[in-house]
Amino acid sequence: MQLSWADWLVVVAYFAINLGIGFLYYRRASGSVSEYFVSGRSVPWWLAGTSMVATTFGADTPLVVTGIVYRYGIAGNWLWWTMALSGMMTVFFFARLWRRAGVLTDMEFAELRYAGRPAAFLRGFRALYLALPVNTIIMGWVNLAMAKILELTLGVKRLQAVMFCLGMTVLYTAISGLWAVLWTDLLQFVLKMGMVIVLAIFAVRAVGGIHGLTSRLAAHDAATGSQSLAFAPDWASGWFLMFLVYLSVNWWASWYPGAEPGGGGYIAQRIFSAKNEKHSLAATLWFNLAHYALRPWPWILTALVAVVLYPSLRDPEIGYIQVMIRHLPASLRGLMLAGFAAAYMSTIGTHINLGASYLINDFYRRFVKRDAAERHYVEASRVATIVVTLLAAAATYFMSSIEVAWKFLISIGAGAGLVFMLRWFWWRINAWSEISAMSAAGISSLALQSRMATGLVERLRGLDSRLPAGPLNAADPHGFAWLMILTTACTTITWLVVTFLTPPEPSGKLREFYERVRPAAVGWRSIAGSEPAKQNLLWSAADWIAGCGLIYSSLFGIGYVIFGHAGKGIALLAIAAACATFIFWDLGRRGWEALSGER
């Protein structure tokens, strides 16, 4: 793809602005670890929420959505659409609790909720586990996506592509921490969202508009037996079992970045940075609405165009890039590359900062050097930022498919999600519950994907004839479904047994936690006594149901309107409006003002 001098000027200007933002906030971020990692807890909802959205819109996202649509049609996106159920639980059940906790990272929560050496071990173990292998995997697949983009568009070799983009991102992230990440996220979101919409418009025009696209997809589906335009799979389809597992298990059982059951990761980090409880709830609500309902359709439309134009790609994920190269006007190529760079940098910047926060706040400061000056920890954070970046660069060369990496990460946490939710609402959960859940999920998932599971898989084939022989394979729809079911079952049994075989946390620690966070009293009766709770589970559940209705009605309402079914689309959008009205009525009735005080 040829770029003019004007295109290069746009790209250079984009990088210069991002670096300028980094230097602008250098002095403020250098004041303390709190400023560096949670922006002094003074961020408004719209900035925190938009930063969450920008982070989940990486360079990998359009590519993996294209690969999913290529294999399974629109309905394949239920792999991540079901996570809206978990995301809305974070909004109405957990966001305010996280903000009341007042911790710097979600790893620090371990020693707020639990006591003694098990709590300290859990904090250190989870910090290293998430900062190094898990965070490295996530950044590795984002690097892989950007490398594919630059290889195809500019002919740049993978090493050069990854090192240049990482170098630019780590520079402004190391300089100013979360402040730089937040404001560059805002700029990057506007740019990349605008450009994917523009690309979708030109892509659809290239196949004769929406009518031409649907006609060509109908011919494609007739020839291949596919259902590209279905919003949900047919029960007879080869991956219907996987769809059922997504809908019934994935969203509550698995840890996944951006949709952790109970909240966590960079979502929790943005909640900690919000001004107060009201802003934390509003930020997560805006994030979920934008992430699941407003943003997917430009990606999906371009992916559908790739399906009809390039039906025989060996790597379906590059279909999105092929559409961009061949059908985007030359005058917009520089902006589009800047948009991809924005998508990449927003995600990588967040994960670099988050990984460094775990290494410094939850391991180095907690276990290695406890009494140094704040300036020392800020400088150590900058060093940790570089270390995390280099590990991510190395991980890129062990990956070939973004979708497979997604599924691997989901599977190794299957079953642990329930513990992360219940620890807020049930006093009996202890540190060993979390430790055993995380360990059992990883061990059982890896074991089921190894040769030792071959005999078990042969027995399962008697129940599911579509299951391939050999170990369970996350790349196969039925293999992934059974992997999730069995891992979740093993993990749940393990942590329940461990919980009841180990003593509960000391009553003084439980009382201290309850008084600070004030969750619903239902699971804390023996601890709460007559103290009032700040949370009503029934009304939170009603808001959650309405929130899910808002997301899915908006998502499918927009889809129906796009594909010419205006009646269905308008009806669903009316339902979405009714759900939104209920949510804001209830929050107003229960007192938004009560949530606005600083803590």
Coordinates of C-alpha atoms in Angstrom, one line a residue:
M1 CA 0.0 0.0 0.0
Q2 CA 1.5 3.3 -1.1
L3 CA 1.5 6.3 1.2
S4 CA 1.9 9.9 0.1
W5 CA 3.9 12.5 2.0
A6 CA 0.5 13.8 3.3
D7 CA -0.3 10.4 4.7
W8 CA 3.1 10.2 6.5
L9 CA 2.6 13.7 7.8
V10 CA -0.7 12.6 9.4
V11 CA 1.0 9.6 11.0
V12 CA 3.9 11.6 12.3
A13 CA 1.5 14.3 13.7
Y14 CA -0.5 11.6 15.5
F15 CA 2.6 10.2 17.3
A16 CA 3.8 13.7 18.1
I17 CA 0.5 14.6 19.8
N18 CA 0.6 11.4 21.9
L19 CA 4.1 12.2 23.0
G20 CA 3.1 15.8 23.8
I21 CA 0.4 14.6 26.1
G22 CA 2.9 12.3 27.9
F23 CA 5.3 15.2 28.5
L24 CA 2.4 17.5 29.5
Y25 CA 1.5 15.2 32.5
Y26 CA 5.1 14.3 33.4
R27 CA 5.3 16.5 36.5
R28 CA 1.9 15.6 37.8
A29 CA 2.4 11.9 37.4
S30 CA 5.8 12.0 39.2
G31 CA 4.3 13.2 42.4
S32 CA 3.2 9.8 43.8
V33 CA 2.4 6.2 42.9
S34 CA -1.3 7.2 43.3
E35 CA -1.0 9.8 40.7
Y36 CA 1.0 7.5 38.4
F37 CA -1.3 4.5 38.6
V38 CA -4.8 5.9 39.4
S39 CA -4.5 9.6 38.5
G40 CA -5.0 10.9 42.0
R41 CA -8.6 9.4 42.1
S42 CA -9.9 12.6 40.4
V43 CA -11.0 11.4 36.9
P44 CA -14.6 12.2 35.6
W45 CA -16.8 9.4 34.5
W46 CA -16.8 10.3 30.8
L47 CA -13.0 10.1 30.6
A48 CA -12.6 7.0 32.7
G49 CA -15.4 5.2 30.7
T50 CA -14.1 6.3 27.3
S51 CA -10.6 5.0 28.4
M52 CA -12.2 1.6 29.2
V53 CA -13.8 1.5 25.7
A54 CA -10.6 2.6 24.0
T55 CA -8.6 -0.1 25.8
T56 CA -10.9 -2.9 24.6
F57 CA -10.7 -1.6 21.1
G58 CA -7.2 -2.8 20.2
A59 CA -5.6 -3.4 16.8
D60 CA -6.5 -7.0 17.3
T61 CA -10.3 -6.5 17.8
P62 CA -11.3 -5.8 14.1
L63 CA -9.1 -8.7 13.0
V64 CA -10.4 -11.3 15.4
V65 CA -14.0 -10.2 14.8
T66 CA -13.3 -10.7 11.1
G67 CA -12.0 -14.2 11.7
I68 CA -15.0 -15.1 13.9
V69 CA -17.5 -13.8 11.2
Y70 CA -15.6 -15.6 8.5
R71 CA -16.0 -19.0 10.4
Y72 CA -19.3 -18.6 12.2
G73 CA -21.1 -15.6 10.8
I74 CA -22.4 -12.7 12.9
A75 CA -23.6 -15.1 15.6
G76 CA -20.0 -16.1 16.3
N77 CA -19.6 -12.8 18.2
W78 CA -21.5 -14.4 21.1
L79 CA -18.0 -15.4 22.2
W80 CA -17.7 -11.9 23.6
W81 CA -21.3 -10.6 23.5
T82 CA -22.2 -12.8 26.4
M83 CA -19.6 -11.0 28.5
A84 CA -22.1 -8.1 28.6
L85 CA -23.9 -10.1 31.3
S86 CA -20.8 -10.0 33.4
G87 CA -20.0 -6.4 32.5
M88 CA -23.5 -5.2 33.6
M89 CA -23.0 -7.0 36.9
T90 CA -19.9 -5.0 37.4
V91 CA -21.9 -1.8 36.9
F92 CA -24.7 -2.5 39.3
F93 CA -23.2 -4.9 41.9
F94 CA -19.5 -4.1 42.1
A95 CA -18.4 -0.7 40.8
R96 CA -19.4 1.2 43.9
L97 CA -18.0 -1.5 46.1
W98 CA -14.6 -1.3 44.4
R99 CA -14.6 2.5 44.8
R100 CA -15.4 2.2 48.5
A101 CA -12.6 -0.3 48.9
G102 CA -10.1 2.6 48.2
V103 CA -7.3 0.3 47.1
L104 CA -4.7 1.1 44.5
T105 CA -4.9 -2.1 42.5
D106 CA -7.4 -5.0 42.5
M107 CA -4.5 -7.2 43.8
E108 CA -4.3 -5.1 46.9
F109 CA -7.9 -6.1 47.6
A110 CA -6.6 -9.5 48.8
E111 CA -5.2 -8.1 52.0
L112 CA -8.3 -5.9 52.5
R113 CA -10.6 -8.9 52.4
Y114 CA -8.4 -11.7 53.9
A115 CA -5.9 -11.9 56.7
G116 CA -2.5 -13.3 57.4
R117 CA 0.0 -15.1 55.2
P118 CA -2.5 -16.7 52.9
A119 CA -3.7 -13.2 52.0
A120 CA -0.2 -11.9 51.4
F121 CA 0.6 -15.0 49.3
L122 CA -2.5 -14.5 47.2
R123 CA -1.7 -10.9 46.6
G124 CA 1.9 -11.6 45.5
F125 CA 1.0 -14.7 43.5
R126 CA -1.9 -13.0 41.6
A127 CA 0.2 -9.9 41.0
L128 CA 3.0 -11.9 39.3
Y129 CA 0.6 -14.2 37.6
L130 CA -1.5 -11.4 36.0
A131 CA 1.4 -9.0 35.4
L132 CA 3.7 -11.6 33.7
P133 CA 2.1 -14.6 31.9
V134 CA -1.5 -13.3 31.5
N135 CA -0.7 -9.7 30.7
T136 CA 2.1 -10.9 28.4
I137 CA -0.3 -13.1 26.5
I138 CA -2.8 -10.2 26.1
M139 CA -0.1 -7.8 24.8
G140 CA 1.3 -10.5 22.6
W141 CA -1.9 -11.0 20.6
V142 CA -2.3 -7.2 20.3
N143 CA 1.3 -7.0 19.0
L144 CA 0.5 -9.9 16.6
A145 CA -2.4 -7.9 15.2
M146 CA -0.4 -4.8 14.7
A147 CA 2.4 -6.8 13.1
K148 CA 0.0 -8.3 10.6
I149 CA -1.4 -4.9 9.7
L150 CA 2.0 -3.3 9.1
E151 CA 3.4 -6.4 7.3
L152 CA 0.5 -6.3 4.8
T153 CA 0.2 -2.5 4.4
L154 CA 3.8 -1.3 4.5
G155 CA 5.8 -4.5 4.0
V156 CA 7.5 -4.0 7.4
K157 CA 8.9 -7.1 9.0
R158 CA 7.3 -8.3 12.2
L159 CA 10.3 -7.4 14.5
Q160 CA 10.5 -3.9 13.1
A161 CA 6.8 -3.3 13.3
V162 CA 6.4 -4.5 16.9
M163 CA 9.5 -2.7 18.3
F164 CA 8.6 0.6 16.7
C165 CA 5.0 0.7 18.0
L166 CA 6.0 -0.7 21.4
G167 CA 8.7 1.9 21.7
M168 CA 6.4 4.8 21.0
T169 CA 3.8 3.5 23.4
V170 CA 6.1 2.7 26.3
L171 CA 7.7 6.2 26.0
Y172 CA 4.6 8.2 26.8
T173 CA 3.3 5.5 29.2
A174 CA 6.5 5.5 31.2
I175 CA 6.7 9.3 31.3
S176 CA 3.2 10.0 32.8
G177 CA 1.5 6.8 33.8
L178 CA -2.3 6.7 33.8
W179 CA -2.7 10.4 33.1
A180 CA -1.1 10.0 29.7
V181 CA -3.0 6.7 29.1
L182 CA -6.4 8.4 29.8
W183 CA -6.0 11.4 27.6
T184 CA -4.4 9.6 24.8
D185 CA -7.2 7.0 25.0
L186 CA -9.7 9.8 24.4
L187 CA -7.9 11.0 21.4
Q188 CA -7.3 7.5 20.1
F189 CA -10.9 6.4 20.5
V190 CA -12.3 9.3 18.5
L191 CA -9.8 8.7 15.7
K192 CA -10.1 4.9 15.5
M193 CA -13.9 4.9 15.8
G194 CA -14.2 7.4 13.1
M195 CA -11.9 5.5 10.7
V196 CA -13.6 2.1 11.2
I197 CA -16.9 3.7 10.4
V198 CA -15.4 5.3 7.3
L199 CA -13.9 2.0 6.2
A200 CA -17.2 0.2 6.7
I201 CA -18.9 2.7 4.5
F202 CA -16.4 2.3 1.6
A203 CA -16.4 -1.5 2.1
V204 CA -20.2 -1.8 1.8
R205 CA -20.1 0.5 -1.3
A206 CA -17.6 -1.8 -2.9
V207 CA -20.1 -4.7 -3.0
G208 CA -23.1 -2.6 -4.1
G209 CA -24.5 -1.3 -0.8
I210 CA -26.3 -3.2 1.9
H211 CA -28.6 -4.9 -0.7
G212 CA -25.6 -6.0 -2.7
L213 CA -23.9 -7.3 0.4
T214 CA -26.9 -9.3 1.6
S215 CA -27.5 -10.8 -1.9
R216 CA -23.9 -11.9 -2.2
L217 CA -23.9 -13.3 1.3
A218 CA -27.1 -15.3 0.4
A219 CA -25.3 -16.8 -2.5
H220 CA -22.2 -17.6 -0.4
D221 CA -24.3 -19.2 2.3
A222 CA -26.2 -21.3 -0.2
A223 CA -22.9 -22.6 -1.6
T224 CA -21.3 -23.2 1.8
G225 CA -24.2 -24.1 4.1
S226 CA -23.4 -21.0 6.3
Q227 CA -25.7 -18.6 8.1
S228 CA -23.7 -15.4 7.9
L229 CA -26.4 -13.0 8.8
A230 CA -28.1 -14.9 11.6
F231 CA -27.8 -13.1 15.0
A232 CA -27.9 -16.5 16.8
P233 CA -26.9 -19.9 15.5
D234 CA -29.3 -22.6 14.3
W235 CA -29.6 -25.5 16.8
A236 CA -28.4 -27.8 14.0
S237 CA -25.2 -25.8 13.4
G238 CA -21.8 -27.3 14.2
W239 CA -21.1 -24.8 17.0
F240 CA -24.5 -24.5 18.7
L241 CA -23.1 -26.3 21.8
M242 CA -20.4 -23.7 22.0
F243 CA -23.1 -21.0 21.8
L244 CA -25.0 -22.6 24.7
V245 CA -21.8 -22.7 26.8
Y246 CA -21.1 -19.0 26.1
L247 CA -24.6 -18.2 27.2
S248 CA -24.8 -20.4 30.3
V249 CA -21.2 -20.7 31.6
N250 CA -18.6 -18.3 30.1
W251 CA -19.8 -15.0 31.3
W252 CA -19.9 -15.8 35.0
A253 CA -17.2 -18.6 35.2
S254 CA -14.2 -17.2 33.4
W255 CA -11.7 -14.4 34.0
Y256 CA -11.3 -12.3 30.9
P257 CA -9.7 -8.9 30.5
G258 CA -12.4 -6.2 30.5
A259 CA -15.2 -8.5 31.6
E260 CA -13.9 -10.2 34.8
P261 CA -16.8 -11.5 37.0
G262 CA -16.9 -9.0 39.8
G263 CA -14.8 -6.5 37.9
G264 CA -11.0 -6.3 38.0
G265 CA -7.9 -5.5 35.9
Y266 CA -8.0 -2.2 34.0
I267 CA -11.8 -1.8 34.6
A268 CA -11.1 -1.8 38.4
Q269 CA -8.2 0.6 37.8
R270 CA -10.4 3.1 36.0
I271 CA -13.0 2.7 38.8
F272 CA -10.3 3.5 41.4
S273 CA -9.3 6.6 39.4
A274 CA -12.9 7.9 39.3
K275 CA -13.9 10.9 41.4
N276 CA -16.4 9.1 43.5
E277 CA -18.9 6.2 43.5
K278 CA -21.3 8.0 41.2
H279 CA -18.6 8.6 38.6
S280 CA -17.4 5.0 38.9
L281 CA -20.9 3.6 38.2
A282 CA -21.5 6.0 35.3
A283 CA -18.1 5.2 33.8
T284 CA -18.7 1.5 33.8
L285 CA -22.2 1.9 32.4
W286 CA -21.0 4.1 29.5
F287 CA -18.2 1.6 28.8
N288 CA -20.5 -1.4 28.6
L289 CA -23.0 0.5 26.4
A290 CA -20.4 1.7 24.0
H291 CA -18.4 -1.6 24.0
Y292 CA -21.2 -4.0 23.3
A293 CA -24.0 -2.0 21.7
L294 CA -22.5 1.0 19.7
R295 CA -19.2 -0.2 18.4
P296 CA -19.5 -3.7 16.9
W297 CA -21.4 -3.0 13.7
P298 CA -18.6 -1.2 11.7
W299 CA -16.3 -4.1 12.3
I300 CA -19.0 -6.7 11.4
L301 CA -19.9 -5.0 8.2
T302 CA -16.3 -4.8 7.0
A303 CA -15.9 -8.5 8.0
L304 CA -19.0 -9.5 6.0
V305 CA -17.5 -7.7 3.0
A306 CA -14.3 -9.7 3.4
V307 CA -16.3 -12.9 3.5
V308 CA -17.8 -12.3 0.0
L309 CA -14.7 -10.7 -1.6
Y310 CA -12.1 -13.1 -0.2
P311 CA -13.8 -16.4 0.6
S312 CA -10.7 -18.5 0.5
L313 CA -8.2 -16.8 2.8
R314 CA -5.9 -19.1 4.7
D315 CA -5.8 -16.6 7.6
P316 CA -9.3 -15.1 7.8
E317 CA -8.1 -12.4 10.3
I318 CA -6.3 -10.6 7.5
G319 CA -9.5 -10.2 5.5
Y320 CA -10.1 -6.9 7.3
I321 CA -6.7 -5.6 6.2
Q322 CA -7.3 -6.7 2.6
V323 CA -10.5 -4.7 2.5
M324 CA -8.7 -1.6 3.8
I325 CA -5.8 -1.9 1.3
R326 CA -8.0 -2.4 -1.8
H327 CA -11.1 -0.3 -1.1
L328 CA -10.2 2.6 1.1
P329 CA -9.4 5.7 -0.9
A330 CA -5.7 6.6 -1.1
S331 CA -6.4 10.0 0.6
L332 CA -7.5 8.3 3.8
R333 CA -4.8 5.7 4.1
G334 CA -2.6 7.7 6.4
L335 CA -5.6 8.4 8.7
M336 CA -6.5 4.7 8.7
L337 CA -3.0 3.7 9.7
A338 CA -3.1 6.3 12.4
G339 CA -6.4 4.8 13.5
F340 CA -4.9 1.3 13.7
A341 CA -1.9 2.8 15.7
A342 CA -4.4 4.4 18.0
A343 CA -6.2 1.1 18.5
Y344 CA -3.0 -0.6 19.2
M345 CA -1.5 2.1 21.5
S346 CA -4.6 2.5 23.7
T347 CA -4.7 -1.2 24.5
I348 CA -1.0 -1.7 24.9
G349 CA -0.6 1.5 27.0
T350 CA -3.2 0.4 29.5
H351 CA -1.7 -3.1 29.9
I352 CA 1.8 -1.8 30.3
N353 CA 0.7 0.6 33.0
L354 CA -1.5 -2.1 34.7
G355 CA 1.3 -4.8 34.6
A356 CA 3.7 -2.3 36.1
S357 CA 1.2 -1.4 38.9
Y358 CA 1.0 -5.0 39.9
L359 CA 4.7 -5.5 39.9
I360 CA 5.5 -2.4 41.9
N361 CA 2.5 -1.9 44.2
D362 CA 1.7 -5.5 44.9
F363 CA 5.1 -7.2 44.8
Y364 CA 8.1 -4.9 44.9
R365 CA 6.6 -2.4 47.4
R366 CA 4.8 -5.1 49.4
F367 CA 7.5 -7.8 49.6
V368 CA 10.9 -6.3 48.5
K369 CA 11.3 -2.7 49.5
R370 CA 8.6 -1.4 51.8
D371 CA 9.7 2.0 53.2
A372 CA 11.2 3.9 50.3
A373 CA 10.2 7.4 49.2
E374 CA 7.3 7.9 46.8
R375 CA 9.8 9.2 44.2
H376 CA 11.7 5.9 44.3
Y377 CA 8.5 3.9 43.6
V378 CA 7.6 6.2 40.7
E379 CA 11.0 5.6 39.1
A380 CA 10.7 1.8 39.8
S381 CA 7.4 1.9 38.1
R382 CA 9.0 3.4 35.0
V383 CA 11.5 0.5 35.0
A384 CA 8.8 -2.0 35.4
T385 CA 7.0 -0.5 32.5
I386 CA 9.9 -1.2 30.2
V387 CA 10.3 -4.8 31.6
V388 CA 6.6 -5.6 30.9
T389 CA 7.0 -4.1 27.4
L390 CA 10.0 -6.3 26.5
L391 CA 8.2 -9.5 27.7
A392 CA 5.2 -8.6 25.5
A393 CA 7.5 -8.2 22.5
A394 CA 9.0 -11.7 23.1
A395 CA 5.5 -13.3 23.5
T396 CA 4.4 -12.1 20.0
Y397 CA 6.6 -14.7 18.3
F398 CA 4.9 -17.6 19.9
M399 CA 1.4 -16.7 18.6
S400 CA -0.2 -17.3 15.2
S401 CA -4.0 -16.8 15.9
I402 CA -5.6 -14.0 18.0
E403 CA -8.8 -16.0 18.4
V404 CA -7.0 -19.1 19.7
A405 CA -5.1 -16.9 22.2
W406 CA -8.5 -15.4 23.4
K407 CA -9.9 -18.8 24.0
F408 CA -6.8 -20.1 25.7
L409 CA -7.0 -17.2 28.2
I410 CA -10.7 -17.8 28.8
S411 CA -10.2 -21.5 29.4
I412 CA -7.4 -21.3 31.9
G413 CA -9.6 -19.2 34.2
A414 CA -12.8 -21.2 33.8
G415 CA -14.7 -21.7 37.1
A416 CA -12.8 -19.1 39.1
G417 CA -15.2 -16.3 38.3
L418 CA -17.8 -17.4 40.8
V419 CA -15.3 -16.9 43.7
F420 CA -14.4 -13.4 42.5
M421 CA -18.1 -12.5 42.7
L422 CA -19.0 -14.3 46.0
R423 CA -16.1 -12.9 47.9
W424 CA -18.0 -9.6 48.1
F425 CA -21.3 -11.2 49.3
W426 CA -20.4 -14.3 51.4
W427 CA -18.4 -14.1 54.5
R428 CA -17.3 -17.7 54.3
I429 CA -15.1 -17.2 51.2
N430 CA -11.4 -17.1 52.3
A431 CA -8.0 -16.7 50.7
W432 CA -7.7 -20.4 50.1
S433 CA -10.9 -20.3 48.1
E434 CA -9.3 -17.9 45.6
I435 CA -5.9 -19.7 45.6
S436 CA -7.5 -23.1 44.9
A437 CA -9.9 -21.8 42.3
M438 CA -7.1 -20.2 40.3
S439 CA -4.9 -23.2 40.6
A440 CA -7.6 -25.7 39.7
A441 CA -8.7 -23.7 36.7
G442 CA -5.2 -23.5 35.2
I443 CA -4.2 -27.1 36.0
S444 CA -7.4 -28.8 34.9
S445 CA -7.6 -26.7 31.7
L446 CA -4.0 -27.5 30.7
A447 CA -4.5 -31.2 31.6
L448 CA -7.7 -31.5 29.5
Q449 CA -5.7 -30.1 26.5
S450 CA -2.9 -32.6 27.0
R451 CA -2.5 -36.2 25.9
M452 CA -3.5 -37.5 29.3
A453 CA -7.1 -36.5 28.5
T454 CA -7.3 -38.6 25.4
G455 CA -9.2 -41.5 27.1
L456 CA -11.7 -39.1 28.6
V457 CA -12.3 -37.5 25.2
E458 CA -13.0 -40.9 23.7
R459 CA -15.8 -41.4 26.3
L460 CA -17.2 -37.9 25.6
R461 CA -17.4 -38.7 21.9
G462 CA -20.2 -41.2 22.9
L463 CA -22.2 -38.1 24.0
D464 CA -21.0 -35.7 21.2
S465 CA -20.0 -37.4 18.0
R466 CA -18.7 -34.1 16.5
L467 CA -15.9 -34.0 19.1
P468 CA -12.6 -34.6 17.4
A469 CA -10.3 -37.4 18.6
G470 CA -7.4 -36.7 20.9
P471 CA -7.1 -34.0 23.6
L472 CA -9.6 -31.2 23.9
N473 CA -8.7 -28.5 21.4
A474 CA -9.8 -24.9 22.1
A475 CA -9.7 -24.1 18.4
D476 CA -12.5 -26.6 17.7
P477 CA -16.0 -25.4 18.7
H478 CA -17.1 -28.7 20.4
G479 CA -13.6 -29.1 22.0
F480 CA -13.8 -25.6 23.4
A481 CA -17.3 -26.1 24.7
W482 CA -16.4 -29.4 26.6
L483 CA -13.2 -27.8 27.8
M484 CA -15.2 -25.0 29.4
I485 CA -17.8 -27.3 30.9
L486 CA -15.2 -29.7 32.4
T487 CA -12.8 -27.1 33.6
T488 CA -15.6 -25.1 35.3
A489 CA -16.9 -28.3 37.0
C490 CA -13.4 -29.3 38.3
T491 CA -12.7 -25.8 39.5
T492 CA -16.0 -25.3 41.3
I493 CA -15.8 -28.6 43.1
T494 CA -12.2 -27.9 44.1
W495 CA -12.8 -24.4 45.6
L496 CA -16.0 -25.4 47.4
V497 CA -14.2 -28.4 49.1
V498 CA -11.2 -26.2 50.0
T499 CA -13.4 -23.5 51.4
F500 CA -15.2 -25.8 53.8
L501 CA -12.1 -27.7 54.8
T502 CA -10.2 -24.5 55.7
P503 CA -11.1 -22.0 58.5
P504 CA -12.9 -18.8 57.8
E505 CA -11.2 -15.4 58.0
P506 CA -10.9 -13.9 61.5
S507 CA -14.1 -12.2 62.5
G508 CA -12.3 -8.9 63.2
K509 CA -11.0 -8.9 59.6
L510 CA -14.4 -9.6 58.2
R511 CA -16.0 -6.9 60.3
E512 CA -13.4 -4.4 59.2
F513 CA -14.1 -5.3 55.5
Y514 CA -17.8 -5.1 55.9
E515 CA -17.8 -1.7 57.6
R516 CA -15.5 -0.3 54.9
V517 CA -17.3 -1.6 51.8
R518 CA -20.9 -2.1 53.0
P519 CA -22.0 -4.8 50.6
A520 CA -25.5 -6.3 50.8
A521 CA -26.0 -7.9 54.2
V522 CA -27.6 -11.2 53.0
G523 CA -24.4 -13.2 53.1
W524 CA -22.9 -11.2 56.1
R525 CA -25.7 -11.7 58.7
S526 CA -23.3 -13.1 61.4
I527 CA -20.9 -10.2 60.7
A528 CA -23.1 -7.3 59.9
G529 CA -25.4 -7.4 63.0
S530 CA -27.7 -4.4 63.0
E531 CA -25.5 -2.2 60.8
P532 CA -27.2 -1.0 57.7
A533 CA -26.0 -2.0 54.3
K534 CA -25.6 0.4 51.4
Q535 CA -26.7 -2.1 48.7
N536 CA -30.1 -3.7 47.9
L537 CA -29.5 -6.9 45.9
L538 CA -33.1 -7.0 44.5
W539 CA -32.9 -3.5 43.0
S540 CA -29.4 -4.1 41.8
A541 CA -30.7 -7.3 40.1
A542 CA -33.5 -5.3 38.5
D543 CA -31.0 -2.7 37.2
W544 CA -28.8 -5.5 35.9
I545 CA -31.7 -7.1 34.0
A546 CA -32.6 -3.7 32.6
G547 CA -29.0 -3.0 31.7
C548 CA -28.7 -6.3 29.8
G549 CA -32.0 -5.4 28.0
L550 CA -30.5 -2.0 27.1
I551 CA -27.3 -3.6 25.7
Y552 CA -28.9 -6.4 23.6
S553 CA -31.9 -4.4 22.5
S554 CA -29.6 -1.6 21.3
L555 CA -27.2 -4.0 19.7
F556 CA -29.8 -6.0 17.7
G557 CA -32.0 -3.0 17.1
I558 CA -29.1 -1.2 15.3
G559 CA -28.4 -4.4 13.4
Y560 CA -31.9 -4.8 12.1
V561 CA -32.0 -1.2 11.0
I562 CA -28.7 -1.6 9.1
F563 CA -30.0 -4.6 7.3
G564 CA -33.3 -3.0 6.3
H565 CA -35.7 -4.4 8.9
A566 CA -36.7 -1.1 10.3
G567 CA -39.8 -2.3 12.1
K568 CA -38.0 -4.8 14.2
G569 CA -35.1 -2.4 14.8
I570 CA -37.2 0.5 16.0
A571 CA -39.2 -1.9 18.3
L572 CA -36.0 -3.1 19.9
L573 CA -34.6 0.4 20.2
A574 CA -37.8 1.4 22.0
I575 CA -37.3 -1.4 24.4
A576 CA -33.7 -0.2 24.9
A577 CA -35.0 3.3 25.7
A578 CA -37.5 1.9 28.2
C579 CA -34.7 0.0 29.9
A580 CA -32.5 3.1 30.1
T581 CA -35.4 5.1 31.6
F582 CA -35.9 2.5 34.3
I583 CA -32.2 2.4 35.2
F584 CA -32.0 6.2 35.6
W585 CA -35.3 6.4 37.4
D586 CA -34.1 3.8 39.9
L587 CA -30.7 5.3 40.4
G588 CA -32.3 8.7 40.9
R589 CA -34.9 7.4 43.3
R590 CA -32.3 5.7 45.4
G591 CA -30.2 8.9 45.3
W592 CA -27.4 9.6 42.9
E593 CA -26.5 12.4 45.3
A594 CA -25.7 9.8 48.0
L595 CA -23.0 8.4 45.8
S596 CA -21.3 11.7 45.1
G597 CA -19.3 12.1 48.3
E598 CA -15.6 11.6 48.3
R599 CA -14.1 8.6 50.1

